[in-house]
PDB file of C-alpha atoms in Angstrom:
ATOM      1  CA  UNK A   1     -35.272-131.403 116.801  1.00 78.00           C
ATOM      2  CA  UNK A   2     -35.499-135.031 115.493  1.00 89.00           C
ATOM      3  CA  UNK A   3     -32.627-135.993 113.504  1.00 90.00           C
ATOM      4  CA  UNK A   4     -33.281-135.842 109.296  1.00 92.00           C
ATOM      5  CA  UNK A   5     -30.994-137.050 107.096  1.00 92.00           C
ATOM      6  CA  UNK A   6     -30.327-135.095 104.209  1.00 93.00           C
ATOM      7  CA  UNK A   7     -30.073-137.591 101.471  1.00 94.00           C
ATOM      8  CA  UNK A   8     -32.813-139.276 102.588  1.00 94.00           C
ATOM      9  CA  UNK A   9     -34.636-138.477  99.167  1.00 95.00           C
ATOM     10  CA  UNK A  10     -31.479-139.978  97.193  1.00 95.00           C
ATOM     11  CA  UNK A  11     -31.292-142.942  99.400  1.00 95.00           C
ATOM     12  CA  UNK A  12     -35.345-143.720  98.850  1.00 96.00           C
ATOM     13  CA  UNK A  13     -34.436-143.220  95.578  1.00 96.00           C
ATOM     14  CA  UNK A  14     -31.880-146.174  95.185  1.00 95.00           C
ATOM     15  CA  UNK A  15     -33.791-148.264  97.318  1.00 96.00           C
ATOM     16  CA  UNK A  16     -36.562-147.975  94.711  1.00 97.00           C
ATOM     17  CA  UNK A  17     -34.451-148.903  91.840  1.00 97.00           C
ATOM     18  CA  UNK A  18     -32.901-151.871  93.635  1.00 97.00           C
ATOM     19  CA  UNK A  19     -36.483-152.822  93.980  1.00 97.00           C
ATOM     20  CA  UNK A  20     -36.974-152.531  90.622  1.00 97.00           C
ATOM     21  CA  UNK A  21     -33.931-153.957  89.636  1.00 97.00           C
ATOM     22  CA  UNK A  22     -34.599-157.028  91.741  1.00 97.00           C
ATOM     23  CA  UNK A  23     -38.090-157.830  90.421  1.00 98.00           C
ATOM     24  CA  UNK A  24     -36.669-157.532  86.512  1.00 97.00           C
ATOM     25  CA  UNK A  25     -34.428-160.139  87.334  1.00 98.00           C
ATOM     26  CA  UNK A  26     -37.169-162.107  88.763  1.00 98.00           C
ATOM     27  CA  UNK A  27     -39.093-161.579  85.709  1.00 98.00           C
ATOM     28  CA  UNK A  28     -35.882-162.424  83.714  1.00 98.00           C
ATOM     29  CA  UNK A  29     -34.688-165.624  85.697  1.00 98.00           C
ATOM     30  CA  UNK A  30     -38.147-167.346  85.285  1.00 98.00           C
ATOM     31  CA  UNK A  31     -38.206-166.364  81.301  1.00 98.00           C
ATOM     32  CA  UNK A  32     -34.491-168.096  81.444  1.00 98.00           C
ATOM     33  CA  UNK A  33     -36.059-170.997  83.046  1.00 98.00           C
ATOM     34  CA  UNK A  34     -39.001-171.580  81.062  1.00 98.00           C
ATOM     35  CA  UNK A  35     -37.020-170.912  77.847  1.00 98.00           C
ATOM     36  CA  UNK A  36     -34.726-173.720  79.069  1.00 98.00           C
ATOM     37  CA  UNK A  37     -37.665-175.789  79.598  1.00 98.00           C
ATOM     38  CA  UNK A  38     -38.784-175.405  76.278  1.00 98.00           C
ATOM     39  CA  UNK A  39     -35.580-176.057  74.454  1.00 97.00           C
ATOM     40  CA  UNK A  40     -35.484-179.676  76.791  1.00 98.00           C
ATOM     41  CA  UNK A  41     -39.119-180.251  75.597  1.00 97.00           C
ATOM     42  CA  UNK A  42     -38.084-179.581  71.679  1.00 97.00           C
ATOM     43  CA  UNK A  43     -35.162-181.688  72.665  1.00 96.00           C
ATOM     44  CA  UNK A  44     -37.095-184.470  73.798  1.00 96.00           C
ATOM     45  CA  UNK A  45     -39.872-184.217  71.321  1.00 95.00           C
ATOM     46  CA  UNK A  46     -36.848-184.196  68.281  1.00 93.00           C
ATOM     47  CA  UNK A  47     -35.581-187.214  69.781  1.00 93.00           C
ATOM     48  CA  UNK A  48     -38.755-189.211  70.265  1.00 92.00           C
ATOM     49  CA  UNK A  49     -39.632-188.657  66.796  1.00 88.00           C
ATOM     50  CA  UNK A  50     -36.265-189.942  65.652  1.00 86.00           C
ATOM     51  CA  UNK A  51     -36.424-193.201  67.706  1.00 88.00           C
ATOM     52  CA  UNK A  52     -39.988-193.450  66.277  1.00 83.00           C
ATOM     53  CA  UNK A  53     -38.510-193.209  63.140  1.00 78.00           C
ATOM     54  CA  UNK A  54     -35.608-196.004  64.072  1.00 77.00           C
ATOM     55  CA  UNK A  55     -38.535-198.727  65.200  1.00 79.00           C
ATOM     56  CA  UNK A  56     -40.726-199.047  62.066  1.00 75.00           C
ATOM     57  CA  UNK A  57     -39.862-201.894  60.132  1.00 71.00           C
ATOM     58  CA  UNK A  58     -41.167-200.619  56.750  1.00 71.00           C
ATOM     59  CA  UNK A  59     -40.222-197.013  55.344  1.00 74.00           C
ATOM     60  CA  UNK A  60     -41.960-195.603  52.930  1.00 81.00           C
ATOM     61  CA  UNK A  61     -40.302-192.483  51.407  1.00 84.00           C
ATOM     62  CA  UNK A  62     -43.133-190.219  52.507  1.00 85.00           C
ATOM     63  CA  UNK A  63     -42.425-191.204  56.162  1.00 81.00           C
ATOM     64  CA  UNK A  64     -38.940-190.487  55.544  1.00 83.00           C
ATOM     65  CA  UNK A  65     -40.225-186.938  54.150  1.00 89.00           C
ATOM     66  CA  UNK A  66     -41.974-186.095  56.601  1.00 87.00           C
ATOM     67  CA  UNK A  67     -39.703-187.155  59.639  1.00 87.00           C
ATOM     68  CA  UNK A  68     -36.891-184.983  57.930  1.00 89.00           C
ATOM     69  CA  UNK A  69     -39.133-182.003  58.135  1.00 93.00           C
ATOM     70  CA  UNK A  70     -40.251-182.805  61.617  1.00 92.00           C
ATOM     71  CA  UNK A  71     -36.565-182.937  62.535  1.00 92.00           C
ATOM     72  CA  UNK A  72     -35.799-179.832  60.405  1.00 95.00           C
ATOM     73  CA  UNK A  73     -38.673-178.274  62.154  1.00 95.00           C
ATOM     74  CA  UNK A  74     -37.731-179.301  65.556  1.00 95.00           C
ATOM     75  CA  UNK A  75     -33.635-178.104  65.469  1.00 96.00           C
ATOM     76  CA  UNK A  76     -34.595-174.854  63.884  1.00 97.00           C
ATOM     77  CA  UNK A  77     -36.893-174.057  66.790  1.00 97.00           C
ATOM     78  CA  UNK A  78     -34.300-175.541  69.056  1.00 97.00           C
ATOM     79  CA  UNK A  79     -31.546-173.031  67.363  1.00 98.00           C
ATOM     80  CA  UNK A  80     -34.044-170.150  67.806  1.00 98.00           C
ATOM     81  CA  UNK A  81     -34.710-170.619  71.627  1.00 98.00           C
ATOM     82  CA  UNK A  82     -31.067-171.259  71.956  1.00 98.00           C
ATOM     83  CA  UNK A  83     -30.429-167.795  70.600  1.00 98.00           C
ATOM     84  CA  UNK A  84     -33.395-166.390  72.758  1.00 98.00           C
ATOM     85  CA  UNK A  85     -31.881-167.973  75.649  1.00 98.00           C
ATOM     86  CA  UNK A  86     -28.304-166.858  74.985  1.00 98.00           C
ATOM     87  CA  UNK A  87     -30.280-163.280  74.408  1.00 98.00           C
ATOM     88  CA  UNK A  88     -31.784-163.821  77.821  1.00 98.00           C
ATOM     89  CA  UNK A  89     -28.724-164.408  79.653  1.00 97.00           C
ATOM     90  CA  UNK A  90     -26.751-161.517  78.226  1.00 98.00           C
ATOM     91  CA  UNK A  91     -29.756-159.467  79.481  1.00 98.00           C
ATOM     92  CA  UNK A  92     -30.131-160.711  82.891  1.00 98.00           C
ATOM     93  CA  UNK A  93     -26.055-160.240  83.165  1.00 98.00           C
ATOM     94  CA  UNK A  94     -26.402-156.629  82.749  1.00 98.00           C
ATOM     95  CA  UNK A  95     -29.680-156.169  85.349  1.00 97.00           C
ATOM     96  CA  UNK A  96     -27.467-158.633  87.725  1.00 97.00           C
ATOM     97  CA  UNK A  97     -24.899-155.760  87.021  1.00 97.00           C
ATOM     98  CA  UNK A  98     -26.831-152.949  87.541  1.00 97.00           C
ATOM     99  CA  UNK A  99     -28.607-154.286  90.894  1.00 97.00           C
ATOM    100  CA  UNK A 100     -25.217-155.230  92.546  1.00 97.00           C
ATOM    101  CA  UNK A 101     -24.245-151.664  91.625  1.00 97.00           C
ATOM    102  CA  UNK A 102     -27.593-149.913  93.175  1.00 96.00           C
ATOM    103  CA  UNK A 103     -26.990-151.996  96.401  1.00 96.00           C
ATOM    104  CA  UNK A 104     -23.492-150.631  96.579  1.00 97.00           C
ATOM    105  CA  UNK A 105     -25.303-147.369  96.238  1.00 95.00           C
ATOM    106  CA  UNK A 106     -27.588-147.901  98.594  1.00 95.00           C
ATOM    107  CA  UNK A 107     -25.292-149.894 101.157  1.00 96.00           C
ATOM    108  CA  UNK A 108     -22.508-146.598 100.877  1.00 96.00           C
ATOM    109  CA  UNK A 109     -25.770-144.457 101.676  1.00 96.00           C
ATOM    110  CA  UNK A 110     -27.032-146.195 104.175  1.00 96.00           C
ATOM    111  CA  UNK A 111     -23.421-146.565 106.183  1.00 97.00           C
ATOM    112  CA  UNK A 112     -23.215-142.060 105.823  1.00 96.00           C
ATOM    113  CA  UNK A 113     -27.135-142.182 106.932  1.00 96.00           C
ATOM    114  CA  UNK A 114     -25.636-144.772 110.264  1.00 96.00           C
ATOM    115  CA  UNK A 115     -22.453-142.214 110.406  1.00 96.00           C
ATOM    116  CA  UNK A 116     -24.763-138.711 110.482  1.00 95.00           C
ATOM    117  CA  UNK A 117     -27.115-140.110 113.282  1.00 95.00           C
ATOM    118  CA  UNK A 118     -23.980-140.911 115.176  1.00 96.00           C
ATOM    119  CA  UNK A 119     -22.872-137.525 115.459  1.00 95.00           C
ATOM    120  CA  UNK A 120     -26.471-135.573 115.376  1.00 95.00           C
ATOM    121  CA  UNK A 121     -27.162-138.155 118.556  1.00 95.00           C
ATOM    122  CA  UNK A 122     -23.423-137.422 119.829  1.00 96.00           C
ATOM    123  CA  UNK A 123     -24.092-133.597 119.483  1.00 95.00           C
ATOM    124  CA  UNK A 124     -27.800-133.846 120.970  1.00 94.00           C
ATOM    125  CA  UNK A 125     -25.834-135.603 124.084  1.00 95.00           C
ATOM    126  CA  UNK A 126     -23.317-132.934 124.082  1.00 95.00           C
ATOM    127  CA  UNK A 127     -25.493-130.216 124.235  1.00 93.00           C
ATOM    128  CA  UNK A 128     -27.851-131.387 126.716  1.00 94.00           C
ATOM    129  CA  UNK A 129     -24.922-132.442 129.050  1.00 95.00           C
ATOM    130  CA  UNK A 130     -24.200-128.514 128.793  1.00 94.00           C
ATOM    131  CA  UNK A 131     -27.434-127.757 129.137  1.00 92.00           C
ATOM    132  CA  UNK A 132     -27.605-129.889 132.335  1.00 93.00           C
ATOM    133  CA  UNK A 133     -23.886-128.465 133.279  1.00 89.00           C
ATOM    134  CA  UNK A 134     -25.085-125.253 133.356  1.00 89.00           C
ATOM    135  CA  UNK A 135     -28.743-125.789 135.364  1.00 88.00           C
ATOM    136  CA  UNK A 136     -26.247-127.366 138.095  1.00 87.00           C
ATOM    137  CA  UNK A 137     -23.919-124.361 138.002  1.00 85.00           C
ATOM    138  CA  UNK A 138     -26.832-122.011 138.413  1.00 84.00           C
ATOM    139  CA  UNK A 139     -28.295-124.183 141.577  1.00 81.00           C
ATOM    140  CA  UNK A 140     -24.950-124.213 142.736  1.00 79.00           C
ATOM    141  CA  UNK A 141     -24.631-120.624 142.899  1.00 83.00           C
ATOM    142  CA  UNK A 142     -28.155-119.975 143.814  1.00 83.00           C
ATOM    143  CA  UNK A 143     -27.629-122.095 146.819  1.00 77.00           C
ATOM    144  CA  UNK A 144     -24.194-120.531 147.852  1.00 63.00           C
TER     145      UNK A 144
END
């Protein structure tokens, strides 16, 4: 009888949510990356447009207008991807959390799963050393 582990079902089970786990924090690592991305591209765009701003010779008060807007424009989208980053990070603490908890799960399964095919195997030997003990005790009595 081959060996079957009885928590096999439980075990799959983790293994899938690890799996799971690991691909949301894929998902949430490049959403953390391109959200940084975009708040260095605001960043650089905001600053451009102030150095722009810095070169002209002649300002008029409508180009003053209109670069306070762009730079009003530019920090409050800067504020808002800084919150959606911060948001982000909280988010792909938790699923960091929760993964290194499944794999715990899995890991303390997988050691009992290493520990029950130990002894099934060490109990298969046993028995068919006794099975073998007592074919050689029967020839030996046969033959007597």
């Amino acid at each position: 009888m081959p060996f079957k582990f009885r928590l096999q079902r439980i075990y799959d089970v983790r293994r899938k949510e690890e799996e799971t786990l690991k691909n949301d924090l894929s998902k949430i690592n490049e959403k953390v990356e391109n959200t940084q991305r975009i708040i260095q591209q605001l960043s650089a765009e905001k600053k451009r447009i102030e150095s722009n701003f810095l070169h002209k010779k002649v300002l008029r008060k409508e180009d003053l207008l209109n670069m306070e807007m762009q730079m009003m424009f530019y920090e409050e989208e800067i504020k808002k991807k800084q919150s959606e980053l911060s948001e982000l990070m909280k988010e792909q603490e938790k699923t960091r959390s929760k993964l290194f908890e499944k794999m715990k799960e899995r890991k303390i399964l997988e050691k009992l799963k290493e520990r029950k095919m130990r002894e099934y195997f060490r109990e298969e030997n046993l028995k068919e050393r006794k099975t073998m003990d007592e074919i050689a005790e029967r020839k030996f009595w046969w033959e007597s």
